[in-house]
XYZ file of C-alpha atoms in Angstrom:
280
model
C 58.544 60.836 154.969
C 61.751 62.806 155.562
C 62.297 66.140 157.273
C 65.686 67.621 156.334
C 66.911 70.569 158.413
C 69.642 72.691 156.787
C 72.143 73.492 159.553
C 74.966 75.143 157.599
C 75.933 76.025 154.021
C 73.744 75.951 150.937
C 72.866 73.775 147.953
C 70.655 73.428 144.902
C 67.880 70.909 145.509
C 66.718 68.758 142.580
C 63.300 67.137 143.011
C 60.013 66.502 141.226
C 59.248 70.192 141.759
C 62.325 71.354 139.824
C 65.533 73.053 140.991
C 65.507 75.307 144.066
C 68.180 76.820 146.336
C 68.215 75.774 149.986
C 70.060 77.605 152.753
C 70.371 77.811 156.517
C 66.892 78.384 157.881
C 65.230 76.042 155.374
C 63.610 72.673 156.044
C 62.938 70.217 153.211
C 59.864 67.986 153.509
C 59.824 64.870 151.299
C 56.933 62.454 150.957
C 57.700 58.737 151.013
C 59.384 57.460 147.854
C 60.129 60.927 146.434
C 63.174 61.199 144.200
C 65.395 64.058 145.345
C 69.064 65.057 145.199
C 71.216 68.114 145.848
C 74.381 69.823 144.656
C 76.209 71.650 147.482
C 77.398 75.187 146.870
C 80.713 74.779 148.616
C 79.389 72.729 151.517
C 76.149 71.910 153.302
C 75.348 70.263 156.636
C 71.909 68.811 157.316
C 70.094 66.688 159.884
C 67.432 64.299 158.577
C 64.461 62.924 160.512
C 62.804 59.809 159.071
C 59.144 59.399 160.049
C 57.292 56.171 159.294
C 54.211 56.738 157.112
C 51.850 54.840 159.431
C 53.136 56.837 162.400
C 52.402 60.116 160.594
C 48.949 58.902 159.503
C 48.099 57.971 163.096
C 48.873 61.528 164.174
C 46.837 62.946 161.277
C 43.866 60.822 162.339
C 43.851 62.205 165.885
C 44.424 65.729 164.583
C 41.276 65.451 162.428
C 39.280 63.006 164.572
C 36.277 65.329 164.382
C 36.165 64.872 160.584
C 37.027 61.185 160.248
C 34.872 58.197 161.065
C 37.871 55.923 161.684
C 41.566 55.344 160.993
C 40.827 53.804 157.581
C 39.744 57.215 156.263
C 43.032 58.926 157.125
C 44.844 57.934 153.931
C 42.151 59.584 151.796
C 42.374 62.795 153.826
C 46.164 62.814 153.453
C 45.805 62.285 149.693
C 43.588 65.370 149.517
C 45.547 67.717 151.781
C 49.164 66.916 150.960
C 49.600 66.558 147.203
C 53.086 68.076 146.891
C 55.750 65.331 147.061
C 58.539 67.804 147.946
C 58.336 71.137 149.754
C 60.958 73.650 150.853
C 59.817 75.323 154.044
C 61.428 78.731 154.580
C 61.416 78.906 158.374
C 64.180 81.500 158.660
C 67.379 81.211 160.684
C 65.830 82.169 164.026
C 62.969 79.651 163.955
C 65.168 76.942 162.427
C 67.752 77.641 165.116
C 65.137 76.783 167.739
C 64.949 73.290 166.250
C 68.639 72.473 166.580
C 68.773 71.484 170.304
C 65.668 69.316 169.847
C 67.059 67.710 166.687
C 70.410 67.011 168.369
C 68.749 65.418 171.385
C 66.442 63.358 169.177
C 69.439 62.112 167.198
C 71.207 61.147 170.422
C 68.128 59.266 171.658
C 67.518 57.338 168.433
C 71.001 56.554 167.097
C 70.939 53.050 168.604
C 67.155 52.752 168.841
C 64.887 54.414 171.393
C 65.204 53.013 174.908
C 61.776 52.284 176.374
C 62.262 54.601 179.320
C 63.087 57.512 176.916
C 60.229 56.856 174.512
C 58.053 59.714 175.738
C 60.950 62.151 175.657
C 61.541 61.259 172.010
C 57.825 61.842 171.305
C 57.980 65.229 173.029
C 60.979 66.254 170.922
C 59.255 65.211 167.694
C 56.119 67.157 168.599
C 58.171 70.227 169.484
C 59.888 70.076 166.089
C 56.752 69.490 164.022
C 54.921 72.204 165.984
C 57.403 74.762 164.612
C 57.440 73.272 161.116
C 53.767 72.519 160.442
C 52.597 76.154 159.965
C 54.871 76.322 156.914
C 53.638 73.121 155.241
C 51.603 73.851 152.124
C 48.157 72.257 152.193
C 46.195 71.699 148.983
C 42.400 71.447 149.154
C 42.494 69.521 145.879
C 44.912 68.335 143.241
C 45.892 71.483 141.342
C 48.633 70.383 138.954
C 49.277 67.262 136.848
C 52.750 66.934 138.373
C 51.358 66.532 141.864
C 50.885 63.016 143.165
C 47.345 61.861 143.681
C 48.275 59.616 146.590
C 50.743 59.495 149.434
C 52.172 56.016 149.308
C 51.443 53.302 151.874
C 54.043 52.278 154.379
C 57.333 51.209 152.825
C 59.716 48.618 154.235
C 62.179 50.383 156.547
C 65.164 48.888 154.718
C 63.914 49.822 151.240
C 66.451 51.482 148.951
C 65.690 55.078 147.947
C 64.461 54.892 144.331
C 61.753 56.472 142.149
C 58.519 54.624 141.451
C 58.491 52.541 138.297
C 55.834 53.547 135.760
C 54.547 49.964 135.714
C 53.948 50.018 139.472
C 52.047 53.312 139.249
C 49.882 51.980 136.401
C 48.977 48.789 138.256
C 48.218 50.714 141.461
C 45.856 52.976 139.496
C 44.103 49.955 137.974
C 43.574 48.357 141.389
C 42.359 51.569 142.990
C 40.081 52.327 140.045
C 38.169 49.026 140.231
C 38.562 47.226 143.546
C 35.620 44.901 142.807
C 37.250 43.420 139.706
C 38.643 39.902 140.119
C 42.207 40.918 139.300
C 44.851 38.247 138.793
C 48.603 38.706 138.757
C 48.971 37.458 135.136
C 46.229 39.867 134.017
C 47.936 42.834 135.637
C 51.336 41.750 134.341
C 49.995 41.604 130.781
C 48.734 45.177 131.010
C 52.204 46.542 131.830
C 54.106 44.023 129.665
C 56.006 42.354 132.515
C 56.135 38.794 133.712
C 54.154 37.992 136.836
C 57.385 37.557 138.774
C 58.795 40.888 137.543
C 55.576 42.729 138.388
C 55.519 41.251 141.881
C 59.078 42.431 142.522
C 58.512 45.921 141.056
C 55.253 46.434 142.969
C 56.633 45.270 146.316
C 59.623 47.590 145.902
C 57.261 50.508 145.260
C 54.431 49.847 147.723
C 55.699 47.298 150.231
C 52.954 44.805 149.331
C 52.207 42.407 146.496
C 49.526 43.648 144.045
C 46.910 41.246 145.437
C 47.704 42.131 149.053
C 47.405 45.811 148.085
C 44.030 45.048 146.474
C 42.857 43.430 149.719
C 43.836 46.573 151.623
C 41.841 48.750 149.191
C 38.831 46.448 149.449
C 38.828 46.620 153.242
C 38.981 50.428 153.119
C 36.021 50.551 150.727
C 34.101 47.916 152.679
C 34.420 50.022 155.826
C 32.684 52.867 154.000
C 29.940 50.545 152.773
C 29.311 49.261 156.302
C 28.416 52.737 157.508
C 25.212 52.480 155.495
C 22.729 50.601 157.745
C 20.788 49.468 154.658
C 23.781 47.508 153.319
C 24.270 44.026 154.759
C 27.729 42.676 155.536
C 27.445 40.135 152.731
C 26.381 42.850 150.282
C 29.217 45.152 151.383
C 31.668 42.336 150.744
C 30.188 41.623 147.325
C 30.372 45.284 146.334
C 34.126 45.274 146.836
C 34.680 41.961 145.066
C 34.246 39.177 147.659
C 31.412 36.779 146.878
C 32.000 34.860 150.112
C 30.952 36.533 153.356
C 33.477 34.372 155.210
C 36.339 35.627 153.020
C 35.208 39.235 153.443
C 35.001 38.815 157.237
C 38.411 37.159 157.410
C 40.117 39.877 155.336
C 38.361 42.677 157.236
C 39.387 41.236 160.611
C 42.998 40.867 159.479
C 43.337 44.458 158.232
C 40.960 46.383 160.533
C 41.553 44.391 163.718
C 37.868 43.557 164.216
C 35.017 41.782 162.465
C 32.626 43.706 160.174
C 29.870 43.102 162.743
C 31.925 44.661 165.524
C 32.929 47.552 163.259
C 29.285 48.284 162.478
C 28.342 48.123 166.162
C 31.057 50.664 166.998
C 29.664 53.082 164.434
C 26.337 53.044 166.311
C 27.616 53.199 169.874
C 26.041 56.064 171.878
C 28.354 58.912 172.853
C 27.212 61.186 175.731
C 23.646 60.065 175.311
C 23.542 60.449 171.527
C 24.218 58.083 168.667
C 27.067 58.422 166.244
C 26.130 58.544 162.549
C 26.249 55.170 160.848
């Protein structure tokens, strides 16, 4: 995601939400992979903070740890709460002015990469900035308009060029998410969107940072984690429900993506906390 602080001047912002004026005192919040441009009215000076999607999701998990069973649920919560791909936050000149010293110091610390001994200072600056900005972020309890995105995108490669999502990539992602248990193949998906397998692989990686089949594995692991919370569902059955007939393959994929075996994951769901048991 990007946080753009308007320091001086004004412009017209063009995004998926239409055309809007931005001025000193405004902060623009852009979700990952959101197409946006601007036309300065005379001149405009901004400072932009780039925040990795996984980093933001980690913070969201700890913010809502009382609602979430584990880190794998965070993406779904983000999809529900933050459906607007572009927001203009009207902080006002005074509040935005408070950000400037923090932004300047953060820029100075990160221009050549964060030195290890200044890591915590950089974290403190980021938290100070987002603390002032977050009350202005619009939160949606559900998807309220067709133009809103249903999903915040997974982590993108850091060197990815800024470009809009291709329609073919969106269609394939929806197919995978809609039926994770189906035995999808790359040629089958390519036929649906009228691309060659090689073209689809390139388009999908550019959009989501993973090949279609790697993305499918990620979705299966997320769904399998939910299945494992039901004590009546065996590990083999949980794997079969998400499309893996082999328990060994399900265990291998789960360990790779979740950092632990399904057995260990299930044990952690039942560990006693302060004398009580956590829900399975």
